[in-house]
Amino acid sequence: MNIAVIFAGGTGTRMNTKSKPKQFLEMHRKPVLIYTLENFENHPMVDSIILVCLESWIEYATFLLKKFGITKVAKIVPGGASGQESIYHGVKTAQELYGGDNVVLIHDGVRPLINEETITHCIASVKENGNGITVSPAIETIFLKNEENNRVGQIFDRSRCEMAKAPQCFKLQEIFDAHEKARSEGLNHFIDSASLMQYYGHELFTVEGPEENIKITTPSDFYIFRAIMDAKENLQILGL
């Protein structure tokens, strides 16, 4: 089986919204989270979805699933105190429901612009290599921050840099075991699943995805998302 764990546990503090978390903000009367879920709902190779959600918003999320016809969500589970813990809750639920001999695709609920082709390539990468980390090329200069006198630190060769995105995909048993080991060792600082798996010695393989696969974290991200969706809609109207 191929199981998507969609993490929608953020509170959206950088979005500066007081009414709704960022994953529930609406664009054209549809929440960002639903756009994200539809990509996995409509993918023929995705068998099941585990949704990790803010506990106080689970009832609303359940309502949205029914309203927009999302049927592959097997369970909604509450998030944890951190992103790492929330993902663990989703991975643990997938393990309990289906067992470890499956593929898990871990994806941000606020990355609605992922496409079918990238999901397909990620699943293929797990079957061939054991994992698949979605990336896109770095398009700006990257350097280390130097805390002394605002000086620029080491500048990296941009042509050799890539931006880690999502989905990040693994054999379910392996990512579950890594989470269990981190918890037993009291390690809760991992920024994403890729860094967790690399820490425990896994060789990671990249899957190049679309540059527009942005994470909607700030108001400007939301405006970019709206512009891309409007452009796609206009092209469809013109038959292009």
CSV table of C-alpha atoms in Angstrom, one decimal:
chain,number,residue,atom,x,y,z
A,1,MET,CA,0.0,0.0,0.0
A,2,ASN,CA,0.9,3.6,-0.5
A,3,ILE,CA,-0.2,5.7,2.5
A,4,ALA,CA,-0.1,9.5,2.6
A,5,VAL,CA,0.4,11.2,6.0
A,6,ILE,CA,-0.7,14.8,5.6
A,7,PHE,CA,0.5,17.0,8.4
A,8,ALA,CA,-1.8,20.0,9.0
A,9,GLY,CA,-1.0,20.8,12.6
A,10,GLY,CA,0.4,24.3,12.3
A,11,THR,CA,-1.1,27.3,14.0
A,12,GLY,CA,-0.1,29.8,11.3
A,13,THR,CA,1.6,32.5,13.5
A,14,ARG,CA,3.6,33.8,10.5
A,15,MET,CA,0.4,34.2,8.5
A,16,ASN,CA,-0.8,36.9,10.9
A,17,THR,CA,-4.3,35.5,10.9
A,18,LYS,CA,-6.3,35.4,14.1
A,19,SER,CA,-9.4,33.5,12.9
A,20,LYS,CA,-8.1,30.4,11.2
A,21,PRO,CA,-4.9,28.3,11.0
A,22,LYS,CA,-3.2,28.7,7.6
A,23,GLN,CA,-4.2,25.3,6.3
A,24,PHE,CA,-7.9,26.3,6.6
A,25,LEU,CA,-7.6,29.6,4.8
A,26,GLU,CA,-9.8,29.7,1.7
A,27,MET,CA,-9.0,30.4,-1.9
A,28,HIS,CA,-11.9,30.5,-4.3
A,29,ARG,CA,-14.1,29.1,-1.4
A,30,LYS,CA,-11.9,26.1,-0.9
A,31,PRO,CA,-9.5,25.6,2.0
A,32,VAL,CA,-5.8,25.2,1.3
A,33,LEU,CA,-5.8,21.8,3.0
A,34,ILE,CA,-8.5,20.5,0.6
A,35,TYR,CA,-6.4,21.5,-2.4
A,36,THR,CA,-3.6,19.5,-0.9
A,37,LEU,CA,-5.7,16.5,0.0
A,38,GLU,CA,-7.2,16.4,-3.5
A,39,ASN,CA,-3.8,15.7,-5.0
A,40,PHE,CA,-3.6,12.5,-3.0
A,41,GLU,CA,-7.3,11.7,-3.1
A,42,ASN,CA,-7.2,11.7,-6.9
A,43,HIS,CA,-3.9,9.9,-7.4
A,44,PRO,CA,-4.6,6.3,-8.5
A,45,MET,CA,-1.6,4.9,-6.6
A,46,VAL,CA,-2.4,6.4,-3.2
A,47,ASP,CA,-4.5,3.9,-1.2
A,48,SER,CA,-5.1,5.7,2.1
A,49,ILE,CA,-4.6,9.1,3.9
A,50,ILE,CA,-3.9,9.8,7.5
A,51,LEU,CA,-4.6,13.4,8.4
A,52,VAL,CA,-2.8,14.9,11.4
A,53,CYS,CA,-4.7,18.0,12.6
A,54,LEU,CA,-4.8,20.5,15.4
A,55,GLU,CA,-7.0,18.8,18.0
A,56,SER,CA,-9.4,21.7,18.3
A,57,TRP,CA,-10.0,21.7,14.5
A,58,ILE,CA,-10.6,18.0,14.0
A,59,GLU,CA,-14.4,18.5,14.0
A,60,TYR,CA,-14.1,21.2,11.3
A,61,ALA,CA,-11.7,19.1,9.3
A,62,THR,CA,-14.2,16.2,9.4
A,63,PHE,CA,-16.8,18.5,8.1
A,64,LEU,CA,-14.6,19.6,5.2
A,65,LEU,CA,-13.8,16.1,4.2
A,66,LYS,CA,-17.5,15.4,3.8
A,67,LYS,CA,-18.2,18.7,2.1
A,68,PHE,CA,-15.5,18.2,-0.6
A,69,GLY,CA,-15.9,14.5,-1.1
A,70,ILE,CA,-12.5,13.4,0.4
A,71,THR,CA,-13.0,9.7,0.9
A,72,LYS,CA,-9.4,8.2,1.3
A,73,VAL,CA,-8.8,9.7,4.8
A,74,ALA,CA,-8.9,6.6,7.1
A,75,LYS,CA,-8.3,8.5,10.3
A,76,ILE,CA,-7.8,12.0,11.6
A,77,VAL,CA,-5.3,12.1,14.5
A,78,PRO,CA,-4.4,15.1,16.8
A,79,GLY,CA,-1.0,16.7,16.3
A,80,GLY,CA,1.7,16.9,19.0
A,81,ALA,CA,3.7,19.7,20.6
A,82,SER,CA,6.1,19.9,17.7
A,83,GLY,CA,6.2,19.1,14.0
A,84,GLN,CA,8.3,16.0,14.6
A,85,GLU,CA,5.9,14.7,17.2
A,86,SER,CA,2.9,15.4,15.0
A,87,ILE,CA,4.4,13.5,12.1
A,88,TYR,CA,5.2,10.6,14.6
A,89,HIS,CA,1.5,10.5,15.5
A,90,GLY,CA,0.6,10.1,11.8
A,91,VAL,CA,3.3,7.5,11.1
A,92,LYS,CA,2.4,5.5,14.2
A,93,THR,CA,-1.3,5.5,13.2
A,94,ALA,CA,-0.3,4.2,9.7
A,95,GLN,CA,1.8,1.5,11.3
A,96,GLU,CA,-1.0,0.4,13.6
A,97,LEU,CA,-3.6,0.4,10.8
A,98,TYR,CA,-1.6,-1.2,8.0
A,99,GLY,CA,1.7,-2.5,9.2
A,100,GLY,CA,5.3,-1.5,8.3
A,101,ASP,CA,5.5,-3.3,4.9
A,102,ASN,CA,4.2,-0.3,3.0
A,103,VAL,CA,5.2,3.1,1.5
A,104,VAL,CA,4.5,6.3,3.4
A,105,LEU,CA,4.4,9.7,1.8
A,106,ILE,CA,4.8,12.5,4.4
A,107,HIS,CA,3.5,15.8,3.1
A,108,ASP,CA,2.7,19.3,4.4
A,109,GLY,CA,-1.0,20.2,4.4
A,110,VAL,CA,0.0,23.7,3.2
A,111,ARG,CA,1.8,22.5,0.1
A,112,PRO,CA,-1.2,22.4,-2.3
A,113,LEU,CA,0.7,22.7,-5.5
A,114,ILE,CA,2.3,19.2,-5.5
A,115,ASN,CA,1.4,17.3,-8.7
A,116,GLU,CA,0.6,13.7,-9.7
A,117,GLU,CA,3.8,13.2,-11.6
A,118,THR,CA,6.0,14.0,-8.5
A,119,ILE,CA,3.9,11.7,-6.3
A,120,THR,CA,4.3,8.9,-8.8
A,121,HIS,CA,8.1,9.4,-9.0
A,122,CYS,CA,8.3,9.5,-5.2
A,123,ILE,CA,6.6,6.1,-4.9
A,124,ALA,CA,8.8,4.7,-7.5
A,125,SER,CA,11.9,6.0,-5.7
A,126,VAL,CA,10.9,4.3,-2.5
A,127,LYS,CA,10.4,1.0,-4.3
A,128,GLU,CA,13.7,1.3,-6.1
A,129,ASN,CA,15.9,3.1,-3.5
A,130,GLY,CA,14.1,2.8,-0.2
A,131,ASN,CA,13.1,6.5,0.0
A,132,GLY,CA,12.4,9.6,-2.0
A,133,ILE,CA,12.9,13.2,-0.9
A,134,THR,CA,11.2,15.8,-3.1
A,135,VAL,CA,13.6,18.7,-4.0
A,136,SER,CA,13.8,21.7,-6.4
A,137,PRO,CA,16.9,23.5,-7.6
A,138,ALA,CA,18.2,26.4,-5.5
A,139,ILE,CA,17.5,29.6,-7.5
A,140,GLU,CA,19.2,32.1,-5.2
A,141,THR,CA,22.6,32.4,-3.6
A,142,ILE,CA,22.9,30.5,-0.3
A,143,PHE,CA,25.4,31.3,2.4
A,144,LEU,CA,26.0,30.6,6.1
A,145,LYS,CA,25.0,33.3,8.5
A,146,ASN,CA,27.9,34.8,10.4
A,147,GLU,CA,26.9,36.1,13.8
A,148,GLU,CA,29.8,38.5,14.0
A,149,ASN,CA,29.2,42.0,12.7
A,150,ASN,CA,26.6,40.9,10.1
A,151,ARG,CA,29.4,39.4,7.9
A,152,VAL,CA,28.5,36.9,5.2
A,153,GLY,CA,29.8,33.4,5.9
A,154,GLN,CA,30.6,30.7,3.5
A,155,ILE,CA,28.9,31.0,0.1
A,156,PHE,CA,27.8,27.8,-1.5
A,157,ASP,CA,27.9,26.8,-5.2
A,158,ARG,CA,24.3,27.3,-6.1
A,159,SER,CA,24.5,24.7,-8.9
A,160,ARG,CA,25.2,22.1,-6.3
A,161,CYS,CA,22.4,23.1,-3.9
A,162,GLU,CA,18.8,21.9,-3.8
A,163,MET,CA,15.8,22.9,-1.7
A,164,ALA,CA,14.2,20.1,0.3
A,165,LYS,CA,10.4,20.0,-0.1
A,166,ALA,CA,7.7,17.4,0.3
A,167,PRO,CA,6.5,14.8,0.0
A,168,GLN,CA,9.3,13.0,1.8
A,169,CYS,CA,8.7,9.3,1.3
A,170,PHE,CA,10.0,6.1,3.0
A,171,LYS,CA,9.3,2.5,3.8
A,172,LEU,CA,6.9,2.8,6.7
A,173,GLN,CA,8.7,0.5,9.0
A,174,GLU,CA,12.0,2.4,8.6
A,175,ILE,CA,10.6,5.9,9.3
A,176,PHE,CA,8.6,4.5,12.3
A,177,ASP,CA,11.7,2.8,13.7
A,178,ALA,CA,13.7,6.1,13.4
A,179,HIS,CA,11.0,8.0,15.2
A,180,GLU,CA,10.9,5.4,18.0
A,181,LYS,CA,14.6,5.6,18.3
A,182,ALA,CA,14.6,9.4,18.5
A,183,ARG,CA,11.9,9.4,21.2
A,184,SER,CA,13.8,6.8,23.2
A,185,GLU,CA,16.9,9.0,23.0
A,186,GLY,CA,15.0,12.2,23.8
A,187,LEU,CA,15.8,13.8,20.5
A,188,ASN,CA,13.1,16.2,19.3
A,189,HIS,CA,15.0,18.8,17.2
A,190,PHE,CA,14.7,17.3,13.7
A,191,ILE,CA,13.3,19.9,11.3
A,192,ASP,CA,11.9,17.2,8.9
A,193,SER,CA,11.8,13.5,8.2
A,194,ALA,CA,14.8,13.7,5.9
A,195,SER,CA,17.1,15.1,8.6
A,196,LEU,CA,15.8,12.4,11.0
A,197,MET,CA,16.5,9.6,8.6
A,198,GLN,CA,19.9,10.9,7.7
A,199,TYR,CA,20.9,11.3,11.3
A,200,TYR,CA,20.2,7.5,11.8
A,201,GLY,CA,22.4,6.6,8.8
A,202,HIS,CA,20.0,6.3,5.9
A,203,GLU,CA,21.3,7.2,2.5
A,204,LEU,CA,18.7,9.5,0.9
A,205,PHE,CA,17.6,9.8,-2.7
A,206,THR,CA,16.2,12.9,-4.4
A,207,VAL,CA,13.1,13.3,-6.6
A,208,GLU,CA,13.0,16.6,-8.5
A,209,GLY,CA,9.6,18.3,-8.2
A,210,PRO,CA,8.0,21.5,-9.5
A,211,GLU,CA,9.4,24.8,-8.4
A,212,GLU,CA,5.9,26.0,-7.6
A,213,ASN,CA,5.6,23.3,-4.9
A,214,ILE,CA,5.7,26.1,-2.2
A,215,LYS,CA,4.8,25.8,1.4
A,216,ILE,CA,2.2,28.4,2.3
A,217,THR,CA,3.6,30.0,5.5
A,218,THR,CA,3.4,33.8,5.0
A,219,PRO,CA,0.8,36.1,3.4
A,220,SER,CA,3.1,36.5,0.3
A,221,ASP,CA,3.0,32.7,-0.1
A,222,PHE,CA,-0.7,32.7,-0.2
A,223,TYR,CA,-0.8,35.5,-2.8
A,224,ILE,CA,1.7,33.4,-5.0
A,225,PHE,CA,-0.6,30.4,-4.6
A,226,ARG,CA,-3.6,32.4,-5.7
A,227,ALA,CA,-1.8,33.8,-8.7
A,228,ILE,CA,-0.6,30.4,-9.8
A,229,MET,CA,-4.2,28.9,-9.5
A,230,ASP,CA,-5.7,31.9,-11.3
A,231,ALA,CA,-3.2,31.5,-14.1
A,232,LYS,CA,-3.9,27.8,-14.5
A,233,GLU,CA,-7.7,28.5,-14.5
A,234,ASN,CA,-7.3,31.1,-17.2
A,235,LEU,CA,-5.2,28.7,-19.3
A,236,GLN,CA,-8.0,26.1,-19.0
A,237,ILE,CA,-10.6,28.6,-20.1
A,238,LEU,CA,-8.5,29.4,-23.2
A,239,GLY,CA,-8.0,25.7,-23.9
A,240,LEU,CA,-4.2,25.8,-23.5
